[in-house]
mmCIF file of C-alpha atoms in Angstrom:
data_model
loop_
_atom_site.group_PDB
_atom_site.id
_atom_site.type_symbol
_atom_site.label_atom_id
_atom_site.label_comp_id
_atom_site.label_asym_id
_atom_site.label_seq_id
_atom_site.Cartn_x
_atom_site.Cartn_y
_atom_site.Cartn_z
ATOM 1 C CA MET D 1 -8.559 28.537 -33.734
ATOM 2 C CA ARG D 2 -9.232 24.539 -34.090
ATOM 3 C CA LYS D 3 -5.524 23.819 -35.283
ATOM 4 C CA ILE D 4 -4.463 25.543 -32.402
ATOM 5 C CA ILE D 5 -6.495 23.560 -29.906
ATOM 6 C CA PHE D 6 -5.471 20.414 -32.002
ATOM 7 C CA ILE D 7 -1.769 21.393 -31.244
ATOM 8 C CA ILE D 8 -2.394 21.883 -27.436
ATOM 9 C CA ILE D 9 -4.381 18.733 -27.398
ATOM 10 C CA LEU D 10 -1.456 16.694 -29.205
ATOM 11 C CA THR D 11 1.082 18.461 -27.186
ATOM 12 C CA ILE D 12 -0.231 17.417 -23.409
ATOM 13 C CA ALA D 13 -0.812 13.878 -24.668
ATOM 14 C CA LEU D 14 2.612 13.780 -25.921
ATOM 15 C CA ILE D 15 3.414 15.186 -22.534
ATOM 16 C CA SER D 16 1.547 12.516 -20.556
ATOM 17 C CA CYS D 17 2.494 9.582 -22.715
ATOM 18 C CA ASP D 18 6.388 10.290 -22.409
ATOM 19 C CA LYS D 19 5.635 10.862 -18.609
ATOM 20 C CA LYS D 20 3.931 7.720 -18.374
ATOM 21 C CA LEU D 21 6.964 5.501 -20.659
ATOM 22 C CA LYS D 22 9.067 6.992 -17.753
ATOM 23 C CA VAL D 23 7.691 5.641 -14.983
ATOM 24 C CA GLU D 24 7.190 2.454 -16.664
ATOM 25 C CA LYS D 25 10.774 2.206 -17.112
ATOM 26 C CA ALA D 26 11.723 3.394 -13.917
ATOM 27 C CA ILE D 27 9.493 0.436 -12.230
ATOM 28 C CA GLU D 28 10.809 -2.038 -14.828
ATOM 29 C CA ALA D 29 13.870 -1.786 -13.354
ATOM 30 C CA ILE D 30 13.164 -2.208 -9.896
ATOM 31 C CA PRO D 31 14.231 -5.846 -8.551
ATOM 32 C CA VAL D 32 11.629 -8.486 -7.631
ATOM 33 C CA LYS D 33 12.390 -11.978 -7.708
ATOM 34 C CA ILE D 34 8.804 -14.285 -6.251
ATOM 35 C CA LYS D 35 9.091 -17.534 -4.661
ATOM 36 C CA VAL D 36 5.959 -19.554 -5.397
ATOM 37 C CA GLU D 37 5.429 -22.760 -3.139
ATOM 38 C CA ARG D 38 3.130 -25.326 -4.750
ATOM 39 C CA PHE D 39 1.519 -26.519 -1.619
ATOM 40 C CA ASP D 40 -1.238 -27.963 -3.855
ATOM 41 C CA LYS D 41 1.245 -30.132 -5.264
ATOM 42 C CA LEU D 42 2.794 -31.034 -2.455
ATOM 43 C CA PHE D 43 -0.487 -32.106 -0.558
ATOM 44 C CA PHE D 44 -1.727 -34.649 -2.995
ATOM 45 C CA GLU D 45 1.913 -36.212 -3.898
ATOM 46 C CA THR D 46 2.943 -36.817 0.265
ATOM 47 C CA PRO D 47 2.528 -40.112 1.270
ATOM 48 C CA PRO D 48 -0.072 -39.933 4.103
ATOM 49 C CA LYS D 49 3.034 -41.524 6.300
ATOM 50 C CA ASP D 50 5.316 -38.275 5.757
ATOM 51 C CA LEU D 51 1.946 -35.524 6.210
ATOM 52 C CA ASN D 52 3.673 -34.763 9.553
ATOM 53 C CA THR D 53 6.810 -32.913 7.312
ATOM 54 C CA LEU D 54 3.885 -30.931 5.238
ATOM 55 C CA LYS D 55 2.433 -29.871 8.885
ATOM 56 C CA THR D 56 5.493 -28.817 10.140
ATOM 57 C CA ALA D 57 6.578 -26.776 6.898
ATOM 58 C CA PHE D 58 3.126 -25.150 6.601
ATOM 59 C CA PRO D 59 1.688 -25.315 9.775
ATOM 60 C CA TYR D 60 -0.708 -22.250 8.810
ATOM 61 C CA PHE D 61 -3.086 -25.289 6.691
ATOM 62 C CA PHE D 62 -3.300 -27.510 9.281
ATOM 63 C CA PRO D 63 -6.083 -25.763 12.307
ATOM 64 C CA LEU D 64 -4.999 -28.225 15.260
ATOM 65 C CA GLU D 65 -8.546 -29.140 16.194
ATOM 66 C CA ASN D 66 -8.343 -31.268 13.403
ATOM 67 C CA ASP D 67 -7.620 -34.796 13.427
ATOM 68 C CA ASP D 68 -4.572 -36.295 10.876
ATOM 69 C CA SER D 69 -7.159 -38.691 9.640
ATOM 70 C CA VAL D 70 -9.089 -35.422 8.030
ATOM 71 C CA TRP D 71 -6.140 -35.056 6.305
ATOM 72 C CA ILE D 72 -5.436 -38.519 4.950
ATOM 73 C CA ASN D 73 -8.976 -39.238 3.746
ATOM 74 C CA LYS D 74 -8.605 -35.503 2.300
ATOM 75 C CA MET D 75 -5.371 -36.777 0.094
ATOM 76 C CA LYS D 76 -6.981 -39.999 -1.156
ATOM 77 C CA ASP D 77 -10.453 -38.711 -1.756
ATOM 78 C CA PRO D 78 -11.060 -39.603 -5.620
ATOM 79 C CA LEU D 79 -13.340 -36.160 -5.864
ATOM 80 C CA TRP D 80 -10.114 -34.021 -4.536
ATOM 81 C CA ARG D 81 -7.812 -36.314 -6.293
ATOM 82 C CA ASP D 82 -10.144 -35.635 -9.495
ATOM 83 C CA LEU D 83 -10.271 -31.560 -9.013
ATOM 84 C CA TYR D 84 -6.096 -31.583 -8.432
ATOM 85 C CA THR D 85 -6.138 -33.783 -11.633
ATOM 86 C CA GLU D 86 -7.705 -30.938 -13.410
ATOM 87 C CA VAL D 87 -5.494 -27.844 -11.647
ATOM 88 C CA GLN D 88 -2.617 -29.730 -12.206
ATOM 89 C CA LYS D 89 -3.413 -29.572 -16.393
ATOM 90 C CA LYS D 90 -4.443 -26.243 -16.030
ATOM 91 C CA TYR D 91 -1.177 -24.825 -13.990
ATOM 92 C CA ALA D 92 1.896 -27.578 -14.709
ATOM 93 C CA ASN D 93 3.684 -24.934 -15.477
ATOM 94 C CA PHE D 94 2.983 -21.624 -13.682
ATOM 95 C CA GLU D 95 5.670 -19.398 -14.842
ATOM 96 C CA PRO D 96 3.840 -17.144 -17.189
ATOM 97 C CA VAL D 97 1.595 -16.232 -14.110
ATOM 98 C CA GLN D 98 4.779 -16.036 -11.838
ATOM 99 C CA LYS D 99 6.167 -13.595 -14.526
ATOM 100 C CA GLU D 100 2.813 -11.313 -14.001
ATOM 101 C CA LEU D 101 3.313 -11.864 -10.520
ATOM 102 C CA GLU D 102 6.846 -10.357 -10.720
ATOM 103 C CA THR D 103 5.242 -7.288 -12.903
ATOM 104 C CA LEU D 104 2.516 -6.769 -10.585
ATOM 105 C CA PHE D 105 5.065 -6.531 -7.356
ATOM 106 C CA LYS D 106 7.123 -4.460 -9.282
ATOM 107 C CA HIS D 107 4.390 -1.690 -9.741
ATOM 108 C CA ILE D 108 3.581 -2.317 -6.301
ATOM 109 C CA LYS D 109 7.045 -1.612 -4.824
ATOM 110 C CA TYR D 110 7.340 1.369 -7.149
ATOM 111 C CA TYR D 111 3.750 3.121 -5.694
ATOM 112 C CA PHE D 112 4.053 1.706 -1.940
ATOM 113 C CA PRO D 113 8.067 1.178 -1.486
ATOM 114 C CA GLN D 114 7.336 -0.431 2.553
ATOM 115 C CA THR D 115 5.445 -3.136 0.784
ATOM 116 C CA LYS D 116 7.064 -6.510 1.449
ATOM 117 C CA THR D 117 7.470 -8.601 -1.652
ATOM 118 C CA PRO D 118 5.157 -11.625 -0.176
ATOM 119 C CA LYS D 119 5.540 -15.761 -1.050
ATOM 120 C CA VAL D 120 2.969 -17.329 -3.309
ATOM 121 C CA ILE D 121 1.178 -20.396 -2.254
ATOM 122 C CA THR D 122 -1.296 -22.240 -4.683
ATOM 123 C CA VAL D 123 -3.502 -24.366 -3.122
ATOM 124 C CA ILE D 124 -6.264 -26.119 -3.521
ATOM 125 C CA SER D 125 -9.240 -24.875 -1.274
ATOM 126 C CA GLU D 126 -12.948 -25.383 -0.771
ATOM 127 C CA MET D 127 -14.217 -23.227 -3.917
ATOM 128 C CA ASP D 128 -14.792 -20.145 -1.464
ATOM 129 C CA TYR D 129 -15.417 -17.786 -4.091
ATOM 130 C CA ASN D 130 -15.027 -14.773 -1.516
ATOM 131 C CA ASN D 131 -11.583 -15.499 -1.037
ATOM 132 C CA LYS D 132 -10.225 -16.584 -4.172
ATOM 133 C CA VAL D 133 -7.097 -14.890 -3.113
ATOM 134 C CA ILE D 134 -6.227 -14.117 0.451
ATOM 135 C CA TYR D 135 -3.046 -11.447 0.782
ATOM 136 C CA ALA D 136 -1.837 -11.342 4.250
ATOM 137 C CA ASP D 137 1.309 -9.324 4.622
ATOM 138 C CA SER D 138 4.037 -11.767 3.876
ATOM 139 C CA LEU D 139 1.505 -14.469 2.020
ATOM 140 C CA VAL D 140 -0.274 -14.516 -0.812
ATOM 141 C CA ILE D 141 -2.225 -17.909 -1.507
ATOM 142 C CA VAL D 142 -4.104 -18.063 -4.427
ATOM 143 C CA SER D 143 -6.817 -21.067 -4.700
ATOM 144 C CA LEU D 144 -6.477 -22.186 -8.022
ATOM 145 C CA GLU D 145 -9.236 -24.798 -8.083
ATOM 146 C CA LEU D 146 -10.997 -21.226 -8.831
ATOM 147 C CA TYR D 147 -9.271 -20.596 -11.721
ATOM 148 C CA LEU D 148 -9.484 -23.559 -14.468
ATOM 149 C CA GLY D 149 -11.753 -21.756 -17.096
ATOM 150 C CA LYS D 150 -15.763 -20.123 -16.709
ATOM 151 C CA GLY D 151 -16.674 -23.612 -18.368
ATOM 152 C CA HIS D 152 -15.036 -26.108 -16.678
ATOM 153 C CA LYS D 153 -17.438 -28.854 -15.596
ATOM 154 C CA PHE D 154 -16.957 -29.015 -11.553
ATOM 155 C CA TYR D 155 -18.510 -25.408 -11.869
ATOM 156 C CA GLN D 156 -22.283 -25.582 -10.725
ATOM 157 C CA PHE D 157 -22.086 -21.470 -9.861
ATOM 158 C CA PRO D 158 -24.440 -18.853 -11.620
ATOM 159 C CA ASN D 159 -22.550 -17.660 -15.018
ATOM 160 C CA TYR D 160 -22.327 -14.162 -13.093
ATOM 161 C CA LEU D 161 -19.200 -15.956 -10.687
ATOM 162 C CA LYS D 162 -18.204 -18.156 -12.875
ATOM 163 C CA GLN D 163 -17.327 -15.379 -16.025
ATOM 164 C CA ASN D 164 -14.315 -14.059 -13.212
ATOM 165 C CA PHE D 165 -13.052 -18.016 -13.095
ATOM 166 C CA GLU D 166 -10.714 -17.212 -15.596
ATOM 167 C CA GLN D 167 -6.913 -17.386 -14.865
ATOM 168 C CA LYS D 168 -6.696 -13.494 -16.521
ATOM 169 C CA GLN D 169 -8.173 -12.828 -13.361
ATOM 170 C CA ILE D 170 -5.847 -13.883 -10.800
ATOM 171 C CA LEU D 171 -3.890 -10.482 -10.303
ATOM 172 C CA PRO D 172 -7.156 -8.602 -10.338
ATOM 173 C CA ASP D 173 -7.786 -10.807 -7.489
ATOM 174 C CA VAL D 174 -4.358 -10.538 -6.031
ATOM 175 C CA VAL D 175 -4.610 -6.783 -6.391
ATOM 176 C CA SER D 176 -8.836 -6.510 -4.681
ATOM 177 C CA SER D 177 -7.198 -8.311 -2.104
ATOM 178 C CA PHE D 178 -3.932 -6.452 -1.130
ATOM 179 C CA SER D 179 -5.668 -3.172 -1.685
ATOM 180 C CA THR D 180 -7.756 -4.041 1.793
ATOM 181 C CA ARG D 181 -4.669 -3.806 3.549
ATOM 182 C CA ILE D 182 -4.577 0.477 2.566
ATOM 183 C CA ILE D 183 -7.394 1.362 1.746
ATOM 184 C CA PRO D 184 -8.944 2.953 4.960
ATOM 185 C CA PRO D 185 -12.396 1.519 5.682
ATOM 186 C CA VAL D 186 -15.458 3.079 4.727
ATOM 187 C CA SER D 187 -15.785 5.482 7.181
ATOM 188 C CA ALA D 188 -19.609 7.081 5.612
ATOM 189 C CA LYS D 189 -22.063 3.462 5.416
ATOM 190 C CA ASN D 190 -23.538 5.321 2.855
ATOM 191 C CA LEU D 191 -24.200 4.170 -1.160
ATOM 192 C CA LEU D 192 -21.516 7.376 -1.918
ATOM 193 C CA GLY D 193 -18.996 5.678 0.711
ATOM 194 C CA GLN D 194 -19.138 2.088 -0.719
ATOM 195 C CA MET D 195 -18.374 3.524 -4.455
ATOM 196 C CA ILE D 196 -15.969 5.740 -3.803
ATOM 197 C CA TYR D 197 -14.162 2.818 -1.596
ATOM 198 C CA PHE D 198 -14.352 0.184 -4.502
ATOM 199 C CA GLY D 199 -13.590 3.378 -6.710
ATOM 200 C CA LYS D 200 -10.205 3.684 -5.025
ATOM 201 C CA GLN D 201 -9.630 -0.095 -5.694
ATOM 202 C CA LEU D 202 -9.977 -0.160 -9.043
ATOM 203 C CA TYR D 203 -8.363 2.848 -9.900
ATOM 204 C CA LEU D 204 -5.192 1.207 -8.143
ATOM 205 C CA LYS D 205 -5.837 -1.579 -10.968
ATOM 206 C CA ASP D 206 -5.084 1.185 -13.570
ATOM 207 C CA LEU D 207 -1.981 1.793 -11.653
ATOM 208 C CA LEU D 208 -0.634 -1.479 -10.499
ATOM 209 C CA LEU D 209 -2.335 -3.453 -13.878
ATOM 210 C CA PRO D 210 -1.697 -1.342 -16.613
ATOM 211 C CA GLU D 211 -1.473 -3.796 -19.285
ATOM 212 C CA TYR D 212 -4.678 -5.395 -18.346
ATOM 213 C CA THR D 213 -8.701 -4.089 -19.973
ATOM 214 C CA GLU D 214 -11.152 -1.940 -17.983
ATOM 215 C CA SER D 215 -13.334 -5.290 -18.235
ATOM 216 C CA GLU D 216 -10.392 -7.443 -16.767
ATOM 217 C CA LYS D 217 -10.203 -4.893 -14.147
ATOM 218 C CA MET D 218 -13.932 -4.950 -13.370
ATOM 219 C CA GLY D 219 -14.313 -8.445 -13.635
ATOM 220 C CA TYR D 220 -16.923 -7.287 -16.804
ATOM 221 C CA SER D 221 -17.357 -8.966 -19.910
ATOM 222 C CA PRO D 222 -16.334 -6.828 -22.746
ATOM 223 C CA GLN D 223 -20.755 -6.189 -23.979
ATOM 224 C CA GLN D 224 -21.105 -5.704 -19.845
ATOM 225 C CA LEU D 225 -18.391 -2.877 -19.708
ATOM 226 C CA ARG D 226 -19.634 -1.120 -23.199
ATOM 227 C CA TRP D 227 -23.621 -0.930 -21.438
ATOM 228 C CA CYS D 228 -21.765 0.544 -18.765
ATOM 229 C CA GLN D 229 -20.385 3.326 -20.938
ATOM 230 C CA GLU D 230 -23.233 3.831 -22.461
ATOM 231 C CA ASN D 231 -25.585 4.378 -19.772
ATOM 232 C CA GLU D 232 -23.156 5.960 -17.553
ATOM 233 C CA SER D 233 -25.402 9.419 -18.037
ATOM 234 C CA TYR D 234 -28.791 7.509 -17.029
ATOM 235 C CA MET D 235 -27.016 5.682 -14.288
ATOM 236 C CA TRP D 236 -26.274 8.865 -12.347
ATOM 237 C CA ARG D 237 -29.635 10.654 -13.092
ATOM 238 C CA TYR D 238 -31.084 7.624 -11.299
ATOM 239 C CA PHE D 239 -28.895 8.152 -8.748
ATOM 240 C CA ILE D 240 -29.247 11.440 -8.078
ATOM 241 C CA GLU D 241 -33.145 11.987 -8.853
ATOM 242 C CA ASN D 242 -34.068 9.235 -5.840
ATOM 243 C CA GLU D 243 -31.563 11.031 -3.403
ATOM 244 C CA MET D 244 -29.160 7.678 -3.674
ATOM 245 C CA LEU D 245 -25.180 8.705 -3.023
ATOM 246 C CA TYR D 246 -26.277 9.868 0.812
ATOM 247 C CA ASN D 247 -28.949 7.013 1.874
ATOM 248 C CA ASP D 248 -27.553 4.897 4.271
ATOM 249 C CA ASP D 249 -30.021 1.906 3.112
ATOM 250 C CA GLN D 250 -27.689 -1.360 3.418
ATOM 251 C CA LYS D 251 -30.043 -2.785 0.687
ATOM 252 C CA LEU D 252 -28.459 -0.170 -2.283
ATOM 253 C CA ASN D 253 -25.478 -2.469 -1.368
ATOM 254 C CA ASN D 254 -26.891 -5.442 -2.746
ATOM 255 C CA ARG D 255 -28.106 -3.484 -5.543
ATOM 256 C CA PHE D 256 -25.733 -1.609 -7.106
ATOM 257 C CA ILE D 257 -22.330 -2.441 -5.361
ATOM 258 C CA ASN D 258 -22.110 -6.055 -4.339
ATOM 259 C CA PRO D 259 -21.897 -9.062 -6.955
ATOM 260 C CA ALA D 260 -24.790 -10.017 -8.672
ATOM 261 C CA PRO D 261 -26.351 -11.469 -12.113
ATOM 262 C CA PHE D 262 -27.718 -7.845 -12.700
ATOM 263 C CA SER D 263 -28.213 -4.557 -11.104
ATOM 264 C CA LYS D 264 -31.686 -3.367 -9.673
ATOM 265 C CA PHE D 265 -33.190 -0.287 -10.727
ATOM 266 C CA TYR D 266 -36.144 -2.107 -10.862
ATOM 267 C CA LEU D 267 -36.655 -1.037 -14.391
ATOM 268 C CA GLU D 268 -36.947 -2.609 -17.343
ATOM 269 C CA ILE D 269 -33.440 -2.309 -18.034
ATOM 270 C CA ASP D 270 -32.610 -4.740 -15.020
ATOM 271 C CA ASN D 271 -32.195 -7.683 -17.322
ATOM 272 C CA GLU D 272 -29.292 -6.214 -19.733
ATOM 273 C CA SER D 273 -27.031 -4.390 -16.734
ATOM 274 C CA PRO D 274 -24.173 -6.418 -15.060
ATOM 275 C CA GLY D 275 -24.108 -6.432 -11.495
ATOM 276 C CA ARG D 276 -21.800 -3.979 -9.324
ATOM 277 C CA VAL D 277 -22.076 -0.566 -11.563
ATOM 278 C CA GLY D 278 -22.041 1.207 -8.645
ATOM 279 C CA ALA D 279 -18.705 0.085 -8.382
ATOM 280 C CA TRP D 280 -17.844 1.115 -11.679
ATOM 281 C CA ILE D 281 -19.250 4.860 -11.713
ATOM 282 C CA GLY D 282 -17.111 5.113 -8.009
ATOM 283 C CA TRP D 283 -14.454 4.546 -10.339
ATOM 284 C CA GLN D 284 -14.903 6.934 -12.822
ATOM 285 C CA ILE D 285 -15.213 9.894 -10.320
ATOM 286 C CA VAL D 286 -11.879 8.663 -8.610
ATOM 287 C CA CYS D 287 -10.613 9.124 -12.124
ATOM 288 C CA SER D 288 -12.152 12.493 -12.191
ATOM 289 C CA TYR D 289 -10.847 13.380 -9.199
ATOM 290 C CA VAL D 290 -6.997 12.382 -10.403
ATOM 291 C CA LYS D 291 -7.437 14.047 -13.231
ATOM 292 C CA ASN D 292 -8.625 17.754 -11.471
ATOM 293 C CA ASN D 293 -6.879 17.701 -8.075
ATOM 294 C CA GLU D 294 -2.819 17.524 -7.788
ATOM 295 C CA VAL D 295 -2.723 13.948 -5.581
ATOM 296 C CA THR D 296 -0.648 11.052 -4.668
ATOM 297 C CA VAL D 297 -1.759 7.875 -4.632
ATOM 298 C CA ALA D 298 -1.136 7.127 -0.824
ATOM 299 C CA GLN D 299 -3.348 11.110 -0.038
ATOM 300 C CA LEU D 300 -6.049 10.075 -2.926
ATOM 301 C CA LEU D 301 -6.580 6.390 -1.119
ATOM 302 C CA LYS D 302 -6.865 8.682 2.760
ATOM 303 C CA LEU D 303 -9.155 10.947 1.605
ATOM 304 C CA ASP D 304 -12.880 11.068 2.312
ATOM 305 C CA ALA D 305 -15.633 10.238 0.196
ATOM 306 C CA LYS D 306 -17.311 13.184 0.302
ATOM 307 C CA GLU D 307 -14.550 15.111 -0.816
ATOM 308 C CA ILE D 308 -13.362 13.101 -3.536
ATOM 309 C CA PHE D 309 -16.767 13.467 -5.390
ATOM 310 C CA GLU D 310 -17.286 17.043 -4.412
ATOM 311 C CA LYS D 311 -13.958 17.654 -6.289
ATOM 312 C CA SER D 312 -14.264 15.289 -8.870
ATOM 313 C CA LYS D 313 -16.136 17.594 -11.108
ATOM 314 C CA TYR D 314 -17.469 14.540 -12.246
ATOM 315 C CA LYS D 315 -19.981 14.478 -15.155
ATOM 316 C CA PRO D 316 -20.960 11.547 -17.085
ATOM 317 C CA LYS D 317 -20.450 10.792 -20.287
ATOM 318 C CA LYS D 318 -23.531 10.978 -22.884
#
């Protein structure tokens, strides 16, 4: 009997692998060429006398209310120029990232054929960690000053933010920004709605970044991911026993969804936990739903959080 069960499991695994291989071959055949414009270089290497030429080429980076002196001062400012030098050291050759972006957009084209292939523009901005990447239909704007490596001397940020200031996080951040365009906003304002929303976002990373690890998709260290895996059952029981899933208290987002140094169970385990564990569990629920239901990606993204949860047959791993 055990031998028969083993053969069945092995057969299913082989069929699944064959299907994934065919999908990846189809994706590889999709023609995509990403154009990258290094606005960061253009800005700091343009002589002030030629500023108007730059403004004509990139009007969306120059608000009309700002006098030219604002931009000229920035071009000359020693601190900005020092930051520019550091960015150029790290990204003198952007081609490896460009190739990864082309692979990503092949995946996007496969799953979302109507998506335009955007132009990628690299910038040096104001270190706004909430907008490291902005996906704007025909443009993807990447702030390179936020991908210099978590140990960089310029970063005066908490560790939980700095750990994702790595080159490897550029593509996950592109997918996060892209997802806001195709995943409908949360209709239910309860904790479950937030969990499933970010679970959908992370499931998109499974599809669009198949070569990335779970910790890279989540923005966790391997140790943080392992903590979630080892404590999944405990966390789930905590949410259920405290009747949190359908609770509308917006403070729960700060405790379990939003970036934070740790999640707030108000227990001794807090200091060991990573932030955003609610998003991680939402990911497991969405994956369980996909496993147990026939659904297209487009259908999944439109589904109500309550329906996904109730039909997911989710059971935390013990």
